[in-house]
Coordinates of C-alpha atoms in Angstrom, one line a residue:
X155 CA 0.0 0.0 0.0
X156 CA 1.2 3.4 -0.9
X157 CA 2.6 5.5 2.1
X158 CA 0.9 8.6 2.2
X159 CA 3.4 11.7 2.9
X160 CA 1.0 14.6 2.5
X161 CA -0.3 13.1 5.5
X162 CA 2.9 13.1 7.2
X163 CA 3.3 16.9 6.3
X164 CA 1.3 19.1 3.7
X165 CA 4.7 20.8 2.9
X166 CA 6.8 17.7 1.6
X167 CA 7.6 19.0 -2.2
X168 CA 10.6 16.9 -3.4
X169 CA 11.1 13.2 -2.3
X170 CA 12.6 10.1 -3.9
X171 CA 11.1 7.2 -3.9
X172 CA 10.7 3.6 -6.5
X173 CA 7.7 2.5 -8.7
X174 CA 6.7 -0.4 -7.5
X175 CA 3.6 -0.8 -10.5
X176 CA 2.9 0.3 -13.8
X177 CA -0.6 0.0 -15.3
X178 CA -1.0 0.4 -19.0
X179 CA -4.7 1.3 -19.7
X180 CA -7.2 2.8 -22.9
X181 CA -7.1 6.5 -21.2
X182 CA -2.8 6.1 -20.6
X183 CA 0.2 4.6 -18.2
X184 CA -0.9 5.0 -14.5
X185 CA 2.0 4.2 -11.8
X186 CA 1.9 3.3 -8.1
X187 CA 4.8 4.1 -6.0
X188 CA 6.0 3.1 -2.1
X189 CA 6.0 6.5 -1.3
X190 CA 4.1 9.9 -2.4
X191 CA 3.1 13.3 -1.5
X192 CA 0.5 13.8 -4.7
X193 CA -2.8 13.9 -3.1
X194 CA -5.3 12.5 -5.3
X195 CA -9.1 13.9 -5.5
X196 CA -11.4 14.3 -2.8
X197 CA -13.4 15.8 -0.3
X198 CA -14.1 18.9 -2.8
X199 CA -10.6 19.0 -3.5
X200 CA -8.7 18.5 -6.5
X201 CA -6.0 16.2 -7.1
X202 CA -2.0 17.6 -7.1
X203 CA 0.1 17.7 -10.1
X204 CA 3.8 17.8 -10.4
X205 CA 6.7 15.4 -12.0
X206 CA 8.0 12.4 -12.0
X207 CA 11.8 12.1 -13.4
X208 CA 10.5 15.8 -14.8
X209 CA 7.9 13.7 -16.5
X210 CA 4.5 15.6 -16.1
X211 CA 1.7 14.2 -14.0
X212 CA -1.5 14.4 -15.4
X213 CA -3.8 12.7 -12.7
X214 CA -3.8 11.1 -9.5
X215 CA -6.6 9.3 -8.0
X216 CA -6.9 6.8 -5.1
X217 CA -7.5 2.9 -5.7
X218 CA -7.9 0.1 -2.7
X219 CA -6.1 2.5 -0.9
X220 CA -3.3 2.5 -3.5
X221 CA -2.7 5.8 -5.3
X222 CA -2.4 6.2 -9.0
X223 CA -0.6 8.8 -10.6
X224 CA -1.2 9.2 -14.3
X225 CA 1.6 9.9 -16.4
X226 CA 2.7 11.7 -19.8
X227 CA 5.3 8.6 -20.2
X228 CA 6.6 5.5 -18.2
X229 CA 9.7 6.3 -16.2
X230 CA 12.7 4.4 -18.0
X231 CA 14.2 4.1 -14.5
X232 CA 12.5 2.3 -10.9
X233 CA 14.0 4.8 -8.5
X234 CA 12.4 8.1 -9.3
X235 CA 12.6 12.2 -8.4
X236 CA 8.7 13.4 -7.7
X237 CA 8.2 17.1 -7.4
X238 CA 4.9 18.6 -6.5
X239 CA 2.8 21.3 -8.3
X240 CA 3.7 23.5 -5.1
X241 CA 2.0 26.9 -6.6
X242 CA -1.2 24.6 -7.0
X243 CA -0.5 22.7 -4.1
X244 CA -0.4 25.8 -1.6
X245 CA -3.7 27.3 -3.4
X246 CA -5.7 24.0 -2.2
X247 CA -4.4 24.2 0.8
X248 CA -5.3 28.1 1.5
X249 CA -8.7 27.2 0.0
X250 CA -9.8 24.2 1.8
X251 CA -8.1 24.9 5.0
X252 CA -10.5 28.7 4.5
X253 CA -13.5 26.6 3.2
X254 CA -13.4 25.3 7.3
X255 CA -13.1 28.3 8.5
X256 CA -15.3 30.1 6.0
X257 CA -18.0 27.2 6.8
X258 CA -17.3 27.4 10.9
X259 CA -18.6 31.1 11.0
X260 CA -21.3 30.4 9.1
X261 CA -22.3 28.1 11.4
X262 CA -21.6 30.1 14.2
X263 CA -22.6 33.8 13.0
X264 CA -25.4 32.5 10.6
X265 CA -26.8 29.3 12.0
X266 CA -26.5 27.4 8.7
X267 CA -24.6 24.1 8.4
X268 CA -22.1 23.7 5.1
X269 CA -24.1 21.1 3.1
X270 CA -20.9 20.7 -0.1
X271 CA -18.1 21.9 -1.2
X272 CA -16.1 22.9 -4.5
X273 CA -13.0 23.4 -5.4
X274 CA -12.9 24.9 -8.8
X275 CA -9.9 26.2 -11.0
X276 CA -11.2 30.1 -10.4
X277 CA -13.4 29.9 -7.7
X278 CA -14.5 27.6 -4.8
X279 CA -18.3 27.3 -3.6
X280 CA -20.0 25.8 -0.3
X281 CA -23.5 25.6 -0.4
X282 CA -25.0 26.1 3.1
X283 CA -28.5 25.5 4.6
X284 CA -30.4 28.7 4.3
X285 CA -32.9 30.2 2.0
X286 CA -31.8 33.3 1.8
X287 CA -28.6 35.7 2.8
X288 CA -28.9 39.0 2.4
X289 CA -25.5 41.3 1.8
X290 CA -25.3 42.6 5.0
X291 CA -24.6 39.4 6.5
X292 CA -22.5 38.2 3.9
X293 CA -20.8 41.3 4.8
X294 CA -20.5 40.5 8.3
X295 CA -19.7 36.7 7.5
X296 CA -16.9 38.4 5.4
X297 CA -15.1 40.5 8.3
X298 CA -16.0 37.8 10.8
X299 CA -14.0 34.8 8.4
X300 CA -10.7 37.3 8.0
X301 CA -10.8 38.2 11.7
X302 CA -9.8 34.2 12.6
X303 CA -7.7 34.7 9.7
X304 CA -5.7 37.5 11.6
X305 CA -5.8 36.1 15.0
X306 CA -3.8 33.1 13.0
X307 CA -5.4 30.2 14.9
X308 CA -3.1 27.1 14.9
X309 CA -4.6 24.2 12.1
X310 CA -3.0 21.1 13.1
X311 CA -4.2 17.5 11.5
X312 CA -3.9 13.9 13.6
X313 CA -5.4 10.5 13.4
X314 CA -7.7 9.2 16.3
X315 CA -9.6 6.2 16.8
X316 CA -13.7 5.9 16.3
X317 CA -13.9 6.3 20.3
X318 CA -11.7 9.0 20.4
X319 CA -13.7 10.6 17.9
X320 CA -17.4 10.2 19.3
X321 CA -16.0 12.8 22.5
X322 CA -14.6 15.3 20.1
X323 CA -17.1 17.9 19.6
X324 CA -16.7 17.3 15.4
X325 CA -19.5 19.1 13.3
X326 CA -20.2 16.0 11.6
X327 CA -19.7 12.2 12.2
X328 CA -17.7 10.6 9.4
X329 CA -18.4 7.3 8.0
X330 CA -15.3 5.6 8.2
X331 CA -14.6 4.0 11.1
X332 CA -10.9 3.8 12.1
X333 CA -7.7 5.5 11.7
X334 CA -10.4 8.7 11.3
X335 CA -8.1 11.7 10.5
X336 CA -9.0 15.4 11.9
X337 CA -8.6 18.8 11.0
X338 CA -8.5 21.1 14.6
X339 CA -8.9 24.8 13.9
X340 CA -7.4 26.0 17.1
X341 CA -10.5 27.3 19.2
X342 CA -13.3 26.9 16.4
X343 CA -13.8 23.9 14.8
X344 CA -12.3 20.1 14.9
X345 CA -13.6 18.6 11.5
X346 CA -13.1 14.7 10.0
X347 CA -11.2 15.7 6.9
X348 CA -8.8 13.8 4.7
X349 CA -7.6 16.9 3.0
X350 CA -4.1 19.2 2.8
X351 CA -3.9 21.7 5.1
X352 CA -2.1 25.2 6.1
X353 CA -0.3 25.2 9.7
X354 CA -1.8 28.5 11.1
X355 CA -5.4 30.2 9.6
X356 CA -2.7 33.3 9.0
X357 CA -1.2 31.5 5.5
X358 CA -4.6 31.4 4.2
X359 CA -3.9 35.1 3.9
X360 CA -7.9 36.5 3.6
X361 CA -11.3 35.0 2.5
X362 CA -12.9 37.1 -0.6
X363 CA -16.7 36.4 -0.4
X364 CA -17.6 36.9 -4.3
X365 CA -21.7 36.2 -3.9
X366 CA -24.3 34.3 -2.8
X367 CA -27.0 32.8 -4.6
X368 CA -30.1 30.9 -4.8
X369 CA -29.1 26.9 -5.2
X370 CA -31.9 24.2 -5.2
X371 CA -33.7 26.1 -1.9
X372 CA -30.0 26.5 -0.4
X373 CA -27.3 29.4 -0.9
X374 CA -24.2 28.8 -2.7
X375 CA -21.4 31.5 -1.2
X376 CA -18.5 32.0 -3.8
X377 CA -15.3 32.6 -2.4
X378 CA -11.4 33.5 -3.2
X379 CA -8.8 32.4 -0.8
X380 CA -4.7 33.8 -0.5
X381 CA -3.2 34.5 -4.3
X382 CA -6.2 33.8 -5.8
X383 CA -7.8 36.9 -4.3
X384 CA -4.2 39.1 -4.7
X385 CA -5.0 38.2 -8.1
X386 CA -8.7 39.1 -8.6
X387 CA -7.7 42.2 -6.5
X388 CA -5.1 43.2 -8.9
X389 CA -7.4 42.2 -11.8
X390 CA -9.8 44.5 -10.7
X391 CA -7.0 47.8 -9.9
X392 CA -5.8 47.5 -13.5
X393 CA -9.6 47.6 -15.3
X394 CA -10.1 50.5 -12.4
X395 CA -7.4 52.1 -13.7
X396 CA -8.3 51.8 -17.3
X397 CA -11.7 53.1 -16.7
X398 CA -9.9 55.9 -14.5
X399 CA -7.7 56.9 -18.0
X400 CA -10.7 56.1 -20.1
X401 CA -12.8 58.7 -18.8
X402 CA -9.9 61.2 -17.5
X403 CA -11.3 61.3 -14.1
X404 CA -10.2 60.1 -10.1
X405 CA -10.8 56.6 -9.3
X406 CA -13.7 58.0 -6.4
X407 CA -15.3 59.3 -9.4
X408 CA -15.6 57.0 -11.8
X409 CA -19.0 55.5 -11.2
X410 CA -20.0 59.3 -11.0
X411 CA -18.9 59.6 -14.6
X412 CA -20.4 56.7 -15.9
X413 CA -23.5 57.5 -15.1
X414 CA -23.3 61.2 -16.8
X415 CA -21.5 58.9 -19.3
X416 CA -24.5 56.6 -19.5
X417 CA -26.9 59.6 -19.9
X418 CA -25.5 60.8 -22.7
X419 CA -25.5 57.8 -24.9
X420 CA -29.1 57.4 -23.9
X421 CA -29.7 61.4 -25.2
X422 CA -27.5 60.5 -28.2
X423 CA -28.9 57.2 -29.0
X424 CA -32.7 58.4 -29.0
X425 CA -31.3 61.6 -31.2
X426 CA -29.7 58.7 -33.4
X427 CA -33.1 56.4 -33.8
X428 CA -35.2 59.6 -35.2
X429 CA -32.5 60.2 -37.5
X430 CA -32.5 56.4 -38.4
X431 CA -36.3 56.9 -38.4
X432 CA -36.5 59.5 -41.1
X433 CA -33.8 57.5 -43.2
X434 CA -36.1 54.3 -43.4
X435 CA -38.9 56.8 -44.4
X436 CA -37.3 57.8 -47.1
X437 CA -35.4 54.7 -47.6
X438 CA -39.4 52.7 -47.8
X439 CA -40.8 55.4 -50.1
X440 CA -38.0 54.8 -52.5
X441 CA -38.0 50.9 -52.3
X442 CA -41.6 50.9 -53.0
X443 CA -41.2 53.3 -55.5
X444 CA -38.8 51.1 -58.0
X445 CA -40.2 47.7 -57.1
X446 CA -41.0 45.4 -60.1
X447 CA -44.1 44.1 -59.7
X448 CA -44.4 42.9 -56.0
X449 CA -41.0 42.1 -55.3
X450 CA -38.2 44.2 -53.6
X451 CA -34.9 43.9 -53.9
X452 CA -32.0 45.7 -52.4
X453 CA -28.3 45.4 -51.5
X454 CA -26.6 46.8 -48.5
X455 CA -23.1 47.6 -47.8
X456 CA -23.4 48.9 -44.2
X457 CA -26.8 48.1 -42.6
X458 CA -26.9 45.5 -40.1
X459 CA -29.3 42.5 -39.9
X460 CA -31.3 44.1 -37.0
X461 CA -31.7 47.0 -39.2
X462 CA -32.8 45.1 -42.3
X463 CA -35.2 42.9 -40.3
X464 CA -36.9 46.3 -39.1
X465 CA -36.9 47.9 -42.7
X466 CA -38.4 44.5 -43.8
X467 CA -41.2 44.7 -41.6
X468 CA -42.0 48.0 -42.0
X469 CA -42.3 47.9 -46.0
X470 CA -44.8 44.4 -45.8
X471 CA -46.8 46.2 -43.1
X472 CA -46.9 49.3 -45.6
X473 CA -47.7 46.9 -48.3
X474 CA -48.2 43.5 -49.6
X475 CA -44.7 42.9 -50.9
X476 CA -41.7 40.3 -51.0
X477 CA -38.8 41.8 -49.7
X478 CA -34.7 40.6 -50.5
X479 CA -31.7 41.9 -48.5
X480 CA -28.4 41.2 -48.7
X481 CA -26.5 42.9 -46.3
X482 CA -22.7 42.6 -47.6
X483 CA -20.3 43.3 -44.8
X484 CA -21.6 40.1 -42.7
X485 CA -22.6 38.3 -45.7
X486 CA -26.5 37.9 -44.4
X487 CA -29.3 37.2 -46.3
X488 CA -33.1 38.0 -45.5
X489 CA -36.4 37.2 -47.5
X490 CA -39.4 38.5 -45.7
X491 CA -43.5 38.7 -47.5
X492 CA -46.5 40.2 -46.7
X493 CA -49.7 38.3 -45.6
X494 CA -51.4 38.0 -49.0
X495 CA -48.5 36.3 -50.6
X496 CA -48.0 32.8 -50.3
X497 CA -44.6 32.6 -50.5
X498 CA -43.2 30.0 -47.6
X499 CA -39.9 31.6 -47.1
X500 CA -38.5 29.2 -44.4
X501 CA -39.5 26.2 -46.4
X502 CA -37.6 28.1 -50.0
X503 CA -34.2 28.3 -47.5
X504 CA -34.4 25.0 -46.2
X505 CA -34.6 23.5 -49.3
X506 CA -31.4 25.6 -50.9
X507 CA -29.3 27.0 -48.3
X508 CA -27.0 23.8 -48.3
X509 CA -26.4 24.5 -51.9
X510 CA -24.5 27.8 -51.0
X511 CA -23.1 26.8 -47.5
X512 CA -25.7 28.8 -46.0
X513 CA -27.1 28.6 -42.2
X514 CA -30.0 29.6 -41.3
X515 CA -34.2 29.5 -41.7
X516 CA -37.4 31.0 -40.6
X517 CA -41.1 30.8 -40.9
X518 CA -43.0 31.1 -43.8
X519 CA -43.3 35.2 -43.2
X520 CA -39.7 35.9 -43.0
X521 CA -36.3 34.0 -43.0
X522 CA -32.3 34.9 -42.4
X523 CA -29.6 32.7 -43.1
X524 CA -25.4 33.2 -42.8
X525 CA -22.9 32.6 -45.0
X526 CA -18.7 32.0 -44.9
X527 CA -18.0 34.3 -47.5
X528 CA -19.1 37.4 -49.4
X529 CA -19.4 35.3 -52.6
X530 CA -21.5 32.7 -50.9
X531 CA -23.8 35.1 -50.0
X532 CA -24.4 36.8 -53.7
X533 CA -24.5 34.2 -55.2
X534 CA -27.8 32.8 -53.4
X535 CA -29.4 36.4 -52.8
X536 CA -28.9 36.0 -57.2
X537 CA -30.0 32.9 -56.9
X538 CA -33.3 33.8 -54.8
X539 CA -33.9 36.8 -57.2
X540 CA -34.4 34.9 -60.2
X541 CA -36.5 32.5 -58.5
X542 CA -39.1 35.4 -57.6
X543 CA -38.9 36.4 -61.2
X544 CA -42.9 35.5 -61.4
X545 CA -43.7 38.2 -58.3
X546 CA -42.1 40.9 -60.5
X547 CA -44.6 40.8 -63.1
X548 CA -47.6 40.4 -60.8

């Protein structure tokens, strides 16, 4: 059986050691070794990666109590270098050693017992029981979680038997039932946790409560531990800086100046639909003054779809005509008819859109289709002209 050192110490990163198995199976080469410090998934936490003779480690999961460690190659050698991961290694650790601490004061400030947990690559999750938590007390919960942080409790780990553990005051029971390994929190919590681990709550560094939400009648708190919230925190001073540049204006003033910001794309926006408005009046007066017969036809260099749909619907409201866009620049296509007609224009662009490499369809009022290319596009707008030939003359 494989001798666990991440349970000896979560800060082992190099050790030597000797394969003692190598699997060969469909999804790659697995090995087993007497000794290792990758910790393989569970418990809401993800598995470690590293090296092995600098060959990469892919995966490690845990087997009969054997753990496998899933490998780019097989090591030519028995007697083998392992390296952790440590960069990944240390962000489990501040993350699950402040998902106990994050879920102990939300048992104590907010009477809710942690019901999961997640370990994800940007953020981790516990979903506790309540039905609601409004921001203030996430707030609260925030400062509360950072102020065990600060007082840096002691978190030491240790193995105790199933009657040693029914007189430890653990918040839950676990189901094995020897050689039961737990997680003490000095002063606030002992948990049953298999888990790696920081020594002190201080190396966790702070807790970044990101939101709560609404999850299956329970609330799902998102959180940032250590780097990962340096990180975000940084993330966020560089697009506040931007924004600060962007609108030449103090950082305590820039939500200030978006909203006059705001206000005047509104202002300028309404002042640009009434000029669009007056356009398309013109623009429908003219298309339905050169129409042949019932059908309109018209290409477009710079008008979007959204645009074209709303000129469409305008002109066979205004009259019973068949209306044909092609709008150049994104290579769209629309065909749109008036009630009277019974032209089915989803059915004519289902049955040749595959003959141009189109995408796309409709109802039998109006349809839209996509195409890779500006030739693609021509060619079936062409194509769907001379197939209305007989509306021209009507």
């Amino acid at each position: 059986m494989t001798k666990k050192l991440y349970y000896e110490s979560a800060y082992i990163r190099e050790w030597e050691t000797r394969i003692t198995r190598k699997l060969e199976r469909e999804d790659g080469t697995y090995l087993v070794m007497e000794e290792t410090a990758f910790y393989p998934h569970g418990g809401g936490q993800p598995c470690d990666l590293g090296w092995i003779d600098k060959i990469p480690v892919l995966d490690v999961v845990q087997e009969d109590g054997e753990i496998l460690h899933k490998v780019e190659r097989s090591p030519e050698k028995e007697e083998v270098g392992c390296r952790l991961d440590w960069s990944r290694r240390f962000d489990h650790m501040q993350h699950h050693s402040g998902q106990h601490l994050l879920s102990a004061m939300c048992l104590e400030a907010c009477r809710a017992e942690t019901l999961s947990f997640h370990l994800g690559q940007d953020y981790a999750t516990i979903d506790i029981a309540r039905s609601d938590l409004p921001q203030d007390e996430l707030m609260m919960l925030e400062l509360e979680v950072n102020d065990q942080i600060y007082l840096n409790r002691k978190v030491t780990n240790y193995f105790v038997s199933r009657e040693q553990a029914a007189i430890l005051p653990l918040v839950k029971q676990p189901k094995v039932t020897e050689d039961i390994r737990i997680v003490e929190i000095e002063g606030i919590e002992y948990n049953a946790c298999g888990g790696t681990h920081v020594s002190a709550t201080g190396e966790i560094g702070m807790i970044k409560l990101l939101r709560a939400e609404k999850q299956k009648g329970h609330m799902r708190i998102y959180f940032i531990c250590g780097y990962r919230a340096l990180k975000e925190f940084n993330a966020g001073m560089d697009i506040l800086g931007s924004l600060s540049a962007r609108f030449n204006t103090a950082k305590e003033e820039i939500m200030d100046r978006i909203a006059k910001w705001d206000q005047e794309q509104k202002q300028l926006q309404a002042e640009l639909n009434a000029v669009k408005a007056e356009n398309d009046a013109y623009l429908i007066e003219k298309l339905l003054a050169d129409r042949q017969g019932n059908l309109i036809k018209h290409s477009f260099a710079d008008k979007p779809l959204k645009d074209m749909q709303n000129l469409a619907v305008k002109l066979t409201d205004k009259a019973d005509v068949i209306v044909l866009f092609v709008f150049n620049a994104d290579n769209k296509v629309l065909l749109a008819r008036g009630e009277e007609s019974e032209l089915a224009c989803g059915a004519f662009f289902k049955q040749h859109l595959a003959d141009y490499r189109g995408k796309g369809g409709g109802s039998d009022k109006v349809a839209q289709a996509g195409f890779a290319n500006g030739e693609d596009a021509m060619a079936f707008y062409h194509f769907t002209a001379q197939s209305l030939k007989p509306y021209e003359k009507e």
